[in-house]
Amino acid sequence: MNPPKGFGDGQRSQPVLSDAAKASLLKTHTLFRIFVLTVLGSVFVFQLDINYLWLTAILTAAGIVLGIVVLIRALKYRESRLVLLGTIAGMVASVVMVLVILGTTLFFNQFRDFQQCVRHALTLQAASECRTQLQNSMPGQLH
């Protein structure tokens, strides 16, 4: 005999996934993790030193490519919303990094001098002088 089903007795059972679906899900999650690490890596490398701008550009380009791949997989295989929203947020961060890289490339010498000045600044006043020096070194319309 089957027990009677009440309102509290019904349990949601997760659909059973095939081996191919499990492998696809695992691959998408792995690509998503690599994408997140790549985006974070590009931001952290940019923070390290202006001389590593080339590495930041490579990581950002790799992040954009991975983001597109993960976004397509997330939409095609109907992944969780967390993967989809995380990928979209990472793509926005990658686009911002592209703009930062372009701006830094245009004014590379000024930003390099500013970074060196700030590294040697021991007080807040010295750091403020570095910012003033950077503002004065920029073209007239930018400050």
PDB file of C-alpha atoms in Angstrom:
ATOM      1  CA  MET A   1       0.000   0.000   0.000  1.00  0.00           C
ATOM      2  CA  ASN A   2       1.056   3.479  -0.770  1.00  0.00           C
ATOM      3  CA  PRO A   3       0.916   6.018   2.023  1.00  0.00           C
ATOM      4  CA  PRO A   4      -1.558   8.843   1.497  1.00  0.00           C
ATOM      5  CA  LYS A   5      -0.081  12.030   0.065  1.00  0.00           C
ATOM      6  CA  GLY A   6      -0.692  15.177   2.015  1.00  0.00           C
ATOM      7  CA  PHE A   7       0.484  18.708   1.402  1.00  0.00           C
ATOM      8  CA  GLY A   8       3.699  18.246   3.411  1.00  0.00           C
ATOM      9  CA  ASP A   9       4.555  14.838   2.044  1.00  0.00           C
ATOM     10  CA  GLY A  10       5.438  15.886  -1.488  1.00  0.00           C
ATOM     11  CA  GLN A  11       9.171  16.201  -1.974  1.00  0.00           C
ATOM     12  CA  ARG A  12      10.692  17.856  -4.966  1.00  0.00           C
ATOM     13  CA  SER A  13      12.891  15.452  -6.747  1.00  0.00           C
ATOM     14  CA  GLN A  14      15.649  16.772  -8.919  1.00  0.00           C
ATOM     15  CA  PRO A  15      15.566  15.565 -12.492  1.00  0.00           C
ATOM     16  CA  VAL A  16      18.029  12.793 -13.128  1.00  0.00           C
ATOM     17  CA  LEU A  17      20.745  13.987 -15.465  1.00  0.00           C
ATOM     18  CA  SER A  18      22.393  11.827 -18.052  1.00  0.00           C
ATOM     19  CA  ASP A  19      26.146  11.372 -18.059  1.00  0.00           C
ATOM     20  CA  ALA A  20      26.466  13.733 -21.030  1.00  0.00           C
ATOM     21  CA  ALA A  21      24.440  16.409 -19.237  1.00  0.00           C
ATOM     22  CA  LYS A  22      26.558  16.025 -16.088  1.00  0.00           C
ATOM     23  CA  ALA A  23      29.755  16.316 -18.141  1.00  0.00           C
ATOM     24  CA  SER A  24      28.409  19.415 -19.883  1.00  0.00           C
ATOM     25  CA  LEU A  25      27.436  20.983 -16.563  1.00  0.00           C
ATOM     26  CA  LEU A  26      30.863  20.238 -15.112  1.00  0.00           C
ATOM     27  CA  LYS A  27      32.592  21.729 -18.159  1.00  0.00           C
ATOM     28  CA  THR A  28      30.507  24.901 -17.970  1.00  0.00           C
ATOM     29  CA  HIS A  29      31.230  25.329 -14.267  1.00  0.00           C
ATOM     30  CA  THR A  30      34.944  24.771 -14.850  1.00  0.00           C
ATOM     31  CA  LEU A  31      34.973  27.342 -17.647  1.00  0.00           C
ATOM     32  CA  PHE A  32      33.073  29.749 -15.392  1.00  0.00           C
ATOM     33  CA  ARG A  33      35.640  29.354 -12.609  1.00  0.00           C
ATOM     34  CA  ILE A  34      38.508  29.935 -15.053  1.00  0.00           C
ATOM     35  CA  PHE A  35      36.671  32.994 -16.390  1.00  0.00           C
ATOM     36  CA  VAL A  36      36.266  34.469 -12.898  1.00  0.00           C
ATOM     37  CA  LEU A  37      39.941  33.847 -12.094  1.00  0.00           C
ATOM     38  CA  THR A  38      40.994  35.453 -15.370  1.00  0.00           C
ATOM     39  CA  VAL A  39      38.920  38.584 -14.772  1.00  0.00           C
ATOM     40  CA  LEU A  40      40.153  38.907 -11.189  1.00  0.00           C
ATOM     41  CA  GLY A  41      43.707  38.228 -12.348  1.00  0.00           C
ATOM     42  CA  SER A  42      43.566  41.059 -14.872  1.00  0.00           C
ATOM     43  CA  VAL A  43      42.411  43.495 -12.180  1.00  0.00           C
ATOM     44  CA  PHE A  44      45.067  42.390  -9.690  1.00  0.00           C
ATOM     45  CA  VAL A  45      47.897  42.429 -12.242  1.00  0.00           C
ATOM     46  CA  PHE A  46      46.899  45.960 -13.225  1.00  0.00           C
ATOM     47  CA  GLN A  47      47.142  46.970  -9.562  1.00  0.00           C
ATOM     48  CA  LEU A  48      50.623  45.485  -9.201  1.00  0.00           C
ATOM     49  CA  ASP A  49      52.634  47.542 -11.624  1.00  0.00           C
ATOM     50  CA  ILE A  50      51.955  49.658 -14.680  1.00  0.00           C
ATOM     51  CA  ASN A  51      54.806  47.889 -16.473  1.00  0.00           C
ATOM     52  CA  TYR A  52      52.669  44.715 -16.571  1.00  0.00           C
ATOM     53  CA  LEU A  53      50.024  46.395 -18.719  1.00  0.00           C
ATOM     54  CA  TRP A  54      50.698  43.876 -21.491  1.00  0.00           C
ATOM     55  CA  LEU A  55      49.827  40.992 -19.141  1.00  0.00           C
ATOM     56  CA  THR A  56      46.686  42.814 -18.039  1.00  0.00           C
ATOM     57  CA  ALA A  57      45.672  43.173 -21.697  1.00  0.00           C
ATOM     58  CA  ILE A  58      46.254  39.463 -22.369  1.00  0.00           C
ATOM     59  CA  LEU A  59      44.257  38.407 -19.304  1.00  0.00           C
ATOM     60  CA  THR A  60      41.444  40.792 -20.201  1.00  0.00           C
ATOM     61  CA  ALA A  61      41.282  39.475 -23.772  1.00  0.00           C
ATOM     62  CA  ALA A  62      41.263  35.888 -22.473  1.00  0.00           C
ATOM     63  CA  GLY A  63      38.533  36.851 -20.010  1.00  0.00           C
ATOM     64  CA  ILE A  64      36.367  38.302 -22.756  1.00  0.00           C
ATOM     65  CA  VAL A  65      36.769  35.173 -24.906  1.00  0.00           C
ATOM     66  CA  LEU A  66      36.021  32.875 -21.968  1.00  0.00           C
ATOM     67  CA  GLY A  67      33.086  35.061 -20.956  1.00  0.00           C
ATOM     68  CA  ILE A  68      31.551  34.756 -24.413  1.00  0.00           C
ATOM     69  CA  VAL A  69      32.013  30.974 -24.361  1.00  0.00           C
ATOM     70  CA  VAL A  70      30.477  30.646 -20.882  1.00  0.00           C
ATOM     71  CA  LEU A  71      27.638  32.993 -21.779  1.00  0.00           C
ATOM     72  CA  ILE A  72      26.781  30.922 -24.861  1.00  0.00           C
ATOM     73  CA  ARG A  73      26.958  27.668 -22.877  1.00  0.00           C
ATOM     74  CA  ALA A  74      24.872  29.124 -20.050  1.00  0.00           C
ATOM     75  CA  LEU A  75      22.143  30.176 -22.457  1.00  0.00           C
ATOM     76  CA  LYS A  76      22.317  27.049 -24.621  1.00  0.00           C
ATOM     77  CA  TYR A  77      22.230  24.544 -21.756  1.00  0.00           C
ATOM     78  CA  ARG A  78      20.043  26.656 -19.460  1.00  0.00           C
ATOM     79  CA  GLU A  79      22.528  26.877 -16.626  1.00  0.00           C
ATOM     80  CA  SER A  80      21.733  28.350 -13.228  1.00  0.00           C
ATOM     81  CA  ARG A  81      21.039  32.050 -12.927  1.00  0.00           C
ATOM     82  CA  LEU A  82      24.120  32.441 -10.762  1.00  0.00           C
ATOM     83  CA  VAL A  83      26.375  31.358 -13.634  1.00  0.00           C
ATOM     84  CA  LEU A  84      24.518  33.609 -16.055  1.00  0.00           C
ATOM     85  CA  LEU A  85      24.561  36.675 -13.784  1.00  0.00           C
ATOM     86  CA  GLY A  86      28.171  36.058 -12.766  1.00  0.00           C
ATOM     87  CA  THR A  87      29.195  35.861 -16.391  1.00  0.00           C
ATOM     88  CA  ILE A  88      27.371  39.062 -17.265  1.00  0.00           C
ATOM     89  CA  ALA A  89      28.979  40.864 -14.305  1.00  0.00           C
ATOM     90  CA  GLY A  90      32.393  39.549 -15.317  1.00  0.00           C
ATOM     91  CA  MET A  91      31.859  40.716 -18.892  1.00  0.00           C
ATOM     92  CA  VAL A  92      30.972  44.208 -17.629  1.00  0.00           C
ATOM     93  CA  ALA A  93      34.160  44.204 -15.539  1.00  0.00           C
ATOM     94  CA  SER A  94      36.135  43.087 -18.602  1.00  0.00           C
ATOM     95  CA  VAL A  95      34.728  45.934 -20.693  1.00  0.00           C
ATOM     96  CA  VAL A  96      35.666  48.386 -17.940  1.00  0.00           C
ATOM     97  CA  MET A  97      39.171  46.880 -17.914  1.00  0.00           C
ATOM     98  CA  VAL A  98      39.425  47.421 -21.686  1.00  0.00           C
ATOM     99  CA  LEU A  99      38.609  51.111 -21.150  1.00  0.00           C
ATOM    100  CA  VAL A 100      41.133  51.337 -18.300  1.00  0.00           C
ATOM    101  CA  ILE A 101      43.820  49.671 -20.440  1.00  0.00           C
ATOM    102  CA  LEU A 102      43.151  52.050 -23.328  1.00  0.00           C
ATOM    103  CA  GLY A 103      43.310  55.087 -21.050  1.00  0.00           C
ATOM    104  CA  THR A 104      46.464  53.872 -19.373  1.00  0.00           C
ATOM    105  CA  THR A 105      48.071  53.132 -22.737  1.00  0.00           C
ATOM    106  CA  LEU A 106      47.344  56.666 -23.948  1.00  0.00           C
ATOM    107  CA  PHE A 107      48.970  58.211 -20.878  1.00  0.00           C
ATOM    108  CA  PHE A 108      51.452  55.465 -20.014  1.00  0.00           C
ATOM    109  CA  ASN A 109      54.389  57.737 -19.100  1.00  0.00           C
ATOM    110  CA  GLN A 110      52.266  59.939 -16.832  1.00  0.00           C
ATOM    111  CA  PHE A 111      50.789  56.956 -14.976  1.00  0.00           C
ATOM    112  CA  ARG A 112      54.199  55.269 -14.668  1.00  0.00           C
ATOM    113  CA  ASP A 113      55.682  58.436 -13.144  1.00  0.00           C
ATOM    114  CA  PHE A 114      52.678  58.737 -10.805  1.00  0.00           C
ATOM    115  CA  GLN A 115      53.018  55.123  -9.671  1.00  0.00           C
ATOM    116  CA  GLN A 116      56.716  55.573  -8.941  1.00  0.00           C
ATOM    117  CA  CYS A 117      56.016  58.796  -7.054  1.00  0.00           C
ATOM    118  CA  VAL A 118      53.323  57.169  -4.906  1.00  0.00           C
ATOM    119  CA  ARG A 119      55.590  54.228  -4.077  1.00  0.00           C
ATOM    120  CA  HIS A 120      58.170  56.610  -2.623  1.00  0.00           C
ATOM    121  CA  ALA A 121      55.618  58.828  -0.865  1.00  0.00           C
ATOM    122  CA  LEU A 122      55.750  58.198   2.872  1.00  0.00           C
ATOM    123  CA  THR A 123      53.127  60.709   3.969  1.00  0.00           C
ATOM    124  CA  LEU A 124      49.662  61.722   2.856  1.00  0.00           C
ATOM    125  CA  GLN A 125      51.018  65.111   1.842  1.00  0.00           C
ATOM    126  CA  ALA A 126      53.597  63.477  -0.435  1.00  0.00           C
ATOM    127  CA  ALA A 127      50.898  61.302  -2.008  1.00  0.00           C
ATOM    128  CA  SER A 128      48.770  64.399  -2.537  1.00  0.00           C
ATOM    129  CA  GLU A 129      51.696  66.067  -4.274  1.00  0.00           C
ATOM    130  CA  CYS A 130      51.969  63.032  -6.547  1.00  0.00           C
ATOM    131  CA  ARG A 131      48.290  63.425  -7.524  1.00  0.00           C
ATOM    132  CA  THR A 132      48.835  67.130  -8.201  1.00  0.00           C
ATOM    133  CA  GLN A 133      51.873  66.299 -10.317  1.00  0.00           C
ATOM    134  CA  LEU A 134      49.785  63.762 -12.308  1.00  0.00           C
ATOM    135  CA  GLN A 135      47.009  66.317 -12.868  1.00  0.00           C
ATOM    136  CA  ASN A 136      49.514  68.902 -14.068  1.00  0.00           C
ATOM    137  CA  SER A 137      51.128  66.419 -16.467  1.00  0.00           C
ATOM    138  CA  MET A 138      47.831  65.598 -18.190  1.00  0.00           C
ATOM    139  CA  PRO A 139      46.684  67.507 -21.268  1.00  0.00           C
ATOM    140  CA  GLY A 140      44.678  70.655 -20.527  1.00  0.00           C
ATOM    141  CA  GLN A 141      41.182  69.301 -21.157  1.00  0.00           C
ATOM    142  CA  LEU A 142      41.558  66.285 -18.845  1.00  0.00           C
ATOM    143  CA  HIS A 143      42.146  68.067 -15.531  1.00  0.00           C
TER     144      HIS A 143
END
